[in-house]
Each structure stands twice: as structure tokens, then as C-alpha cells.
Amino acid sequence: MVTKALFVRLEAKPGREADVESFLRGGLSIVEQEPATTVWFAVRIGLSTFGIFDAFPDEAGRQAHLSGGVAQALEAQASELFSEPPSIQEFDVLASKLPR
């Protein structure tokens, strides 16, 4: 069961869209090592707009993710890849359907 989630909106700098896509694809191997990251999706919303949606069983899992490898990599590369700081929204999950 998941009770907490995040959505991170990312806006690529002009000409850096392929780099952001590659960065996000590479993030999968990092989050696979996080037991409390129940679901993780990297998505492309538009030509230069990307996002990350992830969900967790509890607040401790969410906080562990926010201080984990992908968050550190985002922070390290933000000024290089993104035209504005990542927008991070935290929310509560009211209902979910997950694979068994």
C-alpha cells in the first residue's frame, strides 16, 4: 500500500532535452535500490517538460527518497540541465491500484 507520493516537474534548457531524457532513464537503476520507493515513473510531458512521479508506503520512505541518489543527482545537475529549479509537490495517496 502507498500513502505518500511526489510529483517533480522538470523544464529542460533549450537543446538539453535529450540529456534530461537520458538522465531520467538512468535514474531507474538508482531507485531500484530504494526499497521504500514502491512506484517510480519518469515521464515526458511535452517537448521540453519532463516529470517524475513516485509513491511510498509512508513519510519515512518519501523522506529517504528525497535524500537519496536521484535527488542528489538532480541537485548536482540542475543548473546544467534545467531552465528553472525542479518543482517538487508532495501529496497524500487516497487510493491506488498496484501490480500484485
PDB file of N, CA, C and O in Angstrom, residues 48-94:
ATOM      1  N   SER A  48       9.886  20.012 -23.954  1.00  0.00           N
ATOM      2  CA  SER A  48      10.977  20.279 -23.013  1.00  0.00           C
ATOM      3  C   SER A  48      10.577  20.060 -21.563  1.00  0.00           C
ATOM      4  O   SER A  48      11.346  20.355 -20.658  1.00  0.00           O
ATOM      5  N   THR A  49       9.378  19.546 -21.339  1.00  0.00           N
ATOM      6  CA  THR A  49       8.870  19.363 -19.981  1.00  0.00           C
ATOM      7  C   THR A  49       8.841  17.876 -19.631  1.00  0.00           C
ATOM      8  O   THR A  49       8.321  17.060 -20.379  1.00  0.00           O
ATOM      9  N   PHE A  50       9.412  17.568 -18.478  1.00  0.00           N
ATOM     10  CA  PHE A  50       9.519  16.193 -18.004  1.00  0.00           C
ATOM     11  C   PHE A  50       8.979  16.123 -16.584  1.00  0.00           C
ATOM     12  O   PHE A  50       8.767  17.148 -15.940  1.00  0.00           O
ATOM     13  N   GLY A  51       8.785  14.922 -16.095  1.00  0.00           N
ATOM     14  CA  GLY A  51       8.323  14.770 -14.730  1.00  0.00           C
ATOM     15  C   GLY A  51       8.739  13.442 -14.142  1.00  0.00           C
ATOM     16  O   GLY A  51       9.115  12.508 -14.864  1.00  0.00           O
ATOM     17  N   ILE A  52       8.692  13.393 -12.822  1.00  0.00           N
ATOM     18  CA  ILE A  52       8.922  12.156 -12.074  1.00  0.00           C
ATOM     19  C   ILE A  52       7.748  12.017 -11.117  1.00  0.00           C
ATOM     20  O   ILE A  52       7.420  12.945 -10.378  1.00  0.00           O
ATOM     21  N   PHE A  53       7.104  10.861 -11.156  1.00  0.00           N
ATOM     22  CA  PHE A  53       6.052  10.540 -10.192  1.00  0.00           C
ATOM     23  C   PHE A  53       6.514   9.317  -9.422  1.00  0.00           C
ATOM     24  O   PHE A  53       6.952   8.325 -10.019  1.00  0.00           O
ATOM     25  N   ASP A  54       6.468   9.399  -8.118  1.00  0.00           N
ATOM     26  CA  ASP A  54       6.812   8.241  -7.306  1.00  0.00           C
ATOM     27  C   ASP A  54       5.939   8.193  -6.068  1.00  0.00           C
ATOM     28  O   ASP A  54       5.379   9.190  -5.645  1.00  0.00           O
ATOM     29  N   ALA A  55       5.797   6.971  -5.519  1.00  0.00           N
ATOM     30  CA  ALA A  55       4.935   6.774  -4.358  1.00  0.00           C
ATOM     31  C   ALA A  55       5.616   5.858  -3.353  1.00  0.00           C
ATOM     32  O   ALA A  55       6.461   5.027  -3.716  1.00  0.00           O
ATOM     33  N   PHE A  56       5.187   5.997  -2.097  1.00  0.00           N
ATOM     34  CA  PHE A  56       5.862   5.365  -0.964  1.00  0.00           C
ATOM     35  C   PHE A  56       4.846   4.862   0.050  1.00  0.00           C
ATOM     36  O   PHE A  56       3.746   5.399   0.141  1.00  0.00           O
ATOM     37  N   PRO A  57       5.224   3.882   0.854  1.00  0.00           N
ATOM     38  CA  PRO A  57       4.287   3.370   1.856  1.00  0.00           C
ATOM     39  C   PRO A  57       4.032   4.355   2.997  1.00  0.00           C
ATOM     40  O   PRO A  57       2.984   4.306   3.632  1.00  0.00           O
ATOM     41  N   ASP A  58       4.992   5.254   3.237  1.00  0.00           N
ATOM     42  CA  ASP A  58       4.860   6.158   4.378  1.00  0.00           C
ATOM     43  C   ASP A  58       5.782   7.363   4.203  1.00  0.00           C
ATOM     44  O   ASP A  58       6.546   7.453   3.239  1.00  0.00           O
ATOM     45  N   GLU A  59       5.710   8.281   5.156  1.00  0.00           N
ATOM     46  CA  GLU A  59       6.522   9.500   5.101  1.00  0.00           C
ATOM     47  C   GLU A  59       8.018   9.199   5.193  1.00  0.00           C
ATOM     48  O   GLU A  59       8.829   9.862   4.553  1.00  0.00           O
ATOM     49  N   ALA A  60       8.391   8.199   5.967  1.00  0.00           N
ATOM     50  CA  ALA A  60       9.813   7.846   6.085  1.00  0.00           C
ATOM     51  C   ALA A  60      10.379   7.426   4.726  1.00  0.00           C
ATOM     52  O   ALA A  60      11.498   7.806   4.373  1.00  0.00           O
ATOM     53  N   GLY A  61       9.601   6.671   3.959  1.00  0.00           N
ATOM     54  CA  GLY A  61      10.029   6.266   2.629  1.00  0.00           C
ATOM     55  C   GLY A  61      10.187   7.450   1.694  1.00  0.00           C
ATOM     56  O   GLY A  61      11.142   7.531   0.920  1.00  0.00           O
ATOM     57  N   ARG A  62       9.237   8.376   1.775  1.00  0.00           N
ATOM     58  CA  ARG A  62       9.317   9.573   0.935  1.00  0.00           C
ATOM     59  C   ARG A  62      10.548  10.391   1.294  1.00  0.00           C
ATOM     60  O   ARG A  62      11.278  10.847   0.421  1.00  0.00           O
ATOM     61  N   GLN A  63      10.789  10.578   2.579  1.00  0.00           N
ATOM     62  CA  GLN A  63      11.947  11.365   3.003  1.00  0.00           C
ATOM     63  C   GLN A  63      13.264  10.674   2.624  1.00  0.00           C
ATOM     64  O   GLN A  63      14.231  11.349   2.248  1.00  0.00           O
ATOM     65  N   ALA A  64      13.303   9.352   2.725  1.00  0.00           N
ATOM     66  CA  ALA A  64      14.500   8.622   2.312  1.00  0.00           C
ATOM     67  C   ALA A  64      14.774   8.851   0.831  1.00  0.00           C
ATOM     68  O   ALA A  64      15.927   9.043   0.413  1.00  0.00           O
ATOM     69  N   HIS A  65      13.728   8.850   0.021  1.00  0.00           N
ATOM     70  CA  HIS A  65      13.884   9.096  -1.414  1.00  0.00           C
ATOM     71  C   HIS A  65      14.350  10.522  -1.681  1.00  0.00           C
ATOM     72  O   HIS A  65      15.218  10.757  -2.527  1.00  0.00           O
ATOM     73  N   LEU A  66      13.777  11.481  -0.959  1.00  0.00           N
ATOM     74  CA  LEU A  66      14.152  12.883  -1.152  1.00  0.00           C
ATOM     75  C   LEU A  66      15.607  13.164  -0.789  1.00  0.00           C
ATOM     76  O   LEU A  66      16.165  14.177  -1.217  1.00  0.00           O
ATOM     77  N   SER A  67      16.210  12.295  -0.019  1.00  0.00           N
ATOM     78  CA  SER A  67      17.631  12.464   0.310  1.00  0.00           C
ATOM     79  C   SER A  67      18.488  11.404  -0.377  1.00  0.00           C
ATOM     80  O   SER A  67      19.672  11.291  -0.087  1.00  0.00           O
ATOM     81  N   GLY A  68      17.889  10.658  -1.299  1.00  0.00           N
ATOM     82  CA  GLY A  68      18.589   9.565  -1.975  1.00  0.00           C
ATOM     83  C   GLY A  68      19.335   9.984  -3.222  1.00  0.00           C
ATOM     84  O   GLY A  68      19.526  11.164  -3.513  1.00  0.00           O
ATOM     85  N   GLY A  69      19.742   8.994  -3.984  1.00  0.00           N
ATOM     86  CA  GLY A  69      20.609   9.176  -5.133  1.00  0.00           C
ATOM     87  C   GLY A  69      20.045  10.026  -6.253  1.00  0.00           C
ATOM     88  O   GLY A  69      20.759  10.861  -6.817  1.00  0.00           O
ATOM     89  N   VAL A  70      18.784   9.837  -6.615  1.00  0.00           N
ATOM     90  CA  VAL A  70      18.210  10.626  -7.706  1.00  0.00           C
ATOM     91  C   VAL A  70      18.116  12.093  -7.291  1.00  0.00           C
ATOM     92  O   VAL A  70      18.440  12.993  -8.070  1.00  0.00           O
ATOM     93  N   ALA A  71      17.688  12.348  -6.067  1.00  0.00           N
ATOM     94  CA  ALA A  71      17.587  13.723  -5.582  1.00  0.00           C
ATOM     95  C   ALA A  71      18.959  14.390  -5.571  1.00  0.00           C
ATOM     96  O   ALA A  71      19.097  15.552  -5.973  1.00  0.00           O
ATOM     97  N   GLN A  72      19.975  13.671  -5.151  1.00  0.00           N
ATOM     98  CA  GLN A  72      21.329  14.216  -5.146  1.00  0.00           C
ATOM     99  C   GLN A  72      21.814  14.505  -6.563  1.00  0.00           C
ATOM    100  O   GLN A  72      22.433  15.541  -6.826  1.00  0.00           O
ATOM    101  N   ALA A  73      21.522  13.600  -7.483  1.00  0.00           N
ATOM    102  CA  ALA A  73      21.920  13.806  -8.879  1.00  0.00           C
ATOM    103  C   ALA A  73      21.162  14.989  -9.487  1.00  0.00           C
ATOM    104  O   ALA A  73      21.748  15.780 -10.236  1.00  0.00           O
ATOM    105  N   LEU A  74      19.874  15.113  -9.173  1.00  0.00           N
ATOM    106  CA  LEU A  74      19.096  16.260  -9.658  1.00  0.00           C
ATOM    107  C   LEU A  74      19.713  17.565  -9.175  1.00  0.00           C
ATOM    108  O   LEU A  74      19.871  18.508  -9.952  1.00  0.00           O
ATOM    109  N   GLU A  75      20.029  17.610  -7.912  1.00  0.00           N
ATOM    110  CA  GLU A  75      20.611  18.819  -7.337  1.00  0.00           C
ATOM    111  C   GLU A  75      21.952  19.144  -7.984  1.00  0.00           C
ATOM    112  O   GLU A  75      22.227  20.291  -8.328  1.00  0.00           O
ATOM    113  N   ALA A  76      22.763  18.131  -8.205  1.00  0.00           N
ATOM    114  CA  ALA A  76      24.095  18.332  -8.782  1.00  0.00           C
ATOM    115  C   ALA A  76      24.035  18.824 -10.225  1.00  0.00           C
ATOM    116  O   ALA A  76      24.899  19.588 -10.658  1.00  0.00           O
ATOM    117  N   GLN A  77      23.013  18.401 -10.978  1.00  0.00           N
ATOM    118  CA  GLN A  77      22.948  18.732 -12.397  1.00  0.00           C
ATOM    119  C   GLN A  77      21.878  19.761 -12.741  1.00  0.00           C
ATOM    120  O   GLN A  77      21.691  20.092 -13.917  1.00  0.00           O
ATOM    121  N   ALA A  78      21.179  20.269 -11.756  1.00  0.00           N
ATOM    122  CA  ALA A  78      20.046  21.169 -12.010  1.00  0.00           C
ATOM    123  C   ALA A  78      20.438  22.379 -12.843  1.00  0.00           C
ATOM    124  O   ALA A  78      19.774  22.695 -13.840  1.00  0.00           O
ATOM    125  N   SER A  79      21.492  23.069 -12.492  1.00  0.00           N
ATOM    126  CA  SER A  79      21.844  24.292 -13.213  1.00  0.00           C
ATOM    127  C   SER A  79      22.316  23.995 -14.633  1.00  0.00           C
ATOM    128  O   SER A  79      22.193  24.838 -15.517  1.00  0.00           O
ATOM    129  N   GLU A  80      22.809  22.809 -14.856  1.00  0.00           N
ATOM    130  CA  GLU A  80      23.306  22.403 -16.169  1.00  0.00           C
ATOM    131  C   GLU A  80      22.169  21.980 -17.104  1.00  0.00           C
ATOM    132  O   GLU A  80      22.200  22.281 -18.303  1.00  0.00           O
ATOM    133  N   LEU A  81      21.175  21.263 -16.570  1.00  0.00           N
ATOM    134  CA  LEU A  81      20.137  20.658 -17.404  1.00  0.00           C
ATOM    135  C   LEU A  81      18.818  21.417 -17.457  1.00  0.00           C
ATOM    136  O   LEU A  81      18.100  21.326 -18.451  1.00  0.00           O
ATOM    137  N   PHE A  82      18.477  22.139 -16.397  1.00  0.00           N
ATOM    138  CA  PHE A  82      17.129  22.675 -16.275  1.00  0.00           C
ATOM    139  C   PHE A  82      17.094  24.201 -16.345  1.00  0.00           C
ATOM    140  O   PHE A  82      17.963  24.877 -15.801  1.00  0.00           O
ATOM    141  N   SER A  83      16.051  24.722 -16.987  1.00  0.00           N
ATOM    142  CA  SER A  83      15.918  26.166 -17.134  1.00  0.00           C
ATOM    143  C   SER A  83      15.362  26.832 -15.873  1.00  0.00           C
ATOM    144  O   SER A  83      15.417  28.048 -15.744  1.00  0.00           O
ATOM    145  N   GLU A  84      14.836  26.028 -14.968  1.00  0.00           N
ATOM    146  CA  GLU A  84      14.333  26.526 -13.690  1.00  0.00           C
ATOM    147  C   GLU A  84      14.492  25.412 -12.664  1.00  0.00           C
ATOM    148  O   GLU A  84      14.619  24.249 -13.028  1.00  0.00           O
ATOM    149  N   PRO A  85      14.495  25.754 -11.385  1.00  0.00           N
ATOM    150  CA  PRO A  85      14.632  24.703 -10.376  1.00  0.00           C
ATOM    151  C   PRO A  85      13.490  23.689 -10.480  1.00  0.00           C
ATOM    152  O   PRO A  85      12.353  24.060 -10.811  1.00  0.00           O
ATOM    153  N   PRO A  86      13.767  22.416 -10.206  1.00  0.00           N
ATOM    154  CA  PRO A  86      12.690  21.411 -10.208  1.00  0.00           C
ATOM    155  C   PRO A  86      11.583  21.804  -9.238  1.00  0.00           C
ATOM    156  O   PRO A  86      11.846  22.294  -8.143  1.00  0.00           O
ATOM    157  N   SER A  87      10.349  21.619  -9.665  1.00  0.00           N
ATOM    158  CA  SER A  87       9.183  21.891  -8.825  1.00  0.00           C
ATOM    159  C   SER A  87       8.750  20.578  -8.188  1.00  0.00           C
ATOM    160  O   SER A  87       8.366  19.642  -8.895  1.00  0.00           O
ATOM    161  N   ILE A  88       8.820  20.511  -6.858  1.00  0.00           N
ATOM    162  CA  ILE A  88       8.506  19.278  -6.140  1.00  0.00           C
ATOM    163  C   ILE A  88       7.198  19.456  -5.378  1.00  0.00           C
ATOM    164  O   ILE A  88       7.069  20.354  -4.547  1.00  0.00           O
ATOM    165  N   GLN A  89       6.224  18.600  -5.688  1.00  0.00           N
ATOM    166  CA  GLN A  89       4.941  18.614  -4.996  1.00  0.00           C
ATOM    167  C   GLN A  89       4.796  17.320  -4.207  1.00  0.00           C
ATOM    168  O   GLN A  89       4.969  16.236  -4.762  1.00  0.00           O
ATOM    169  N   GLU A  90       4.488  17.449  -2.929  1.00  0.00           N
ATOM    170  CA  GLU A  90       4.211  16.295  -2.082  1.00  0.00           C
ATOM    171  C   GLU A  90       2.705  16.169  -1.929  1.00  0.00           C
ATOM    172  O   GLU A  90       2.005  17.182  -1.820  1.00  0.00           O
ATOM    173  N   PHE A  91       2.200  14.927  -1.923  1.00  0.00           N
ATOM    174  CA  PHE A  91       0.777  14.741  -1.697  1.00  0.00           C
ATOM    175  C   PHE A  91       0.497  13.390  -1.064  1.00  0.00           C
ATOM    176  O   PHE A  91       1.350  12.511  -1.044  1.00  0.00           O
ATOM    177  N   ASP A  92      -0.705  13.265  -0.526  1.00  0.00           N
ATOM    178  CA  ASP A  92      -1.160  12.025   0.086  1.00  0.00           C
ATOM    179  C   ASP A  92      -1.917  11.207  -0.952  1.00  0.00           C
ATOM    180  O   ASP A  92      -2.686  11.752  -1.742  1.00  0.00           O
ATOM    181  N   VAL A  93      -1.732   9.907  -0.928  1.00  0.00           N
ATOM    182  CA  VAL A  93      -2.441   8.997  -1.825  1.00  0.00           C
ATOM    183  C   VAL A  93      -3.695   8.512  -1.098  1.00  0.00           C
ATOM    184  O   VAL A  93      -3.619   7.965  -0.003  1.00  0.00           O
ATOM    185  N   LEU A  94      -4.841   8.721  -1.731  1.00  0.00           N
ATOM    186  CA  LEU A  94      -6.114   8.308  -1.119  1.00  0.00           C
ATOM    187  C   LEU A  94      -6.507   6.889  -1.516  1.00  0.00           C
ATOM    188  O   LEU A  94      -7.140   6.185  -0.739  1.00  0.00           O
TER     189      LEU A  94
END
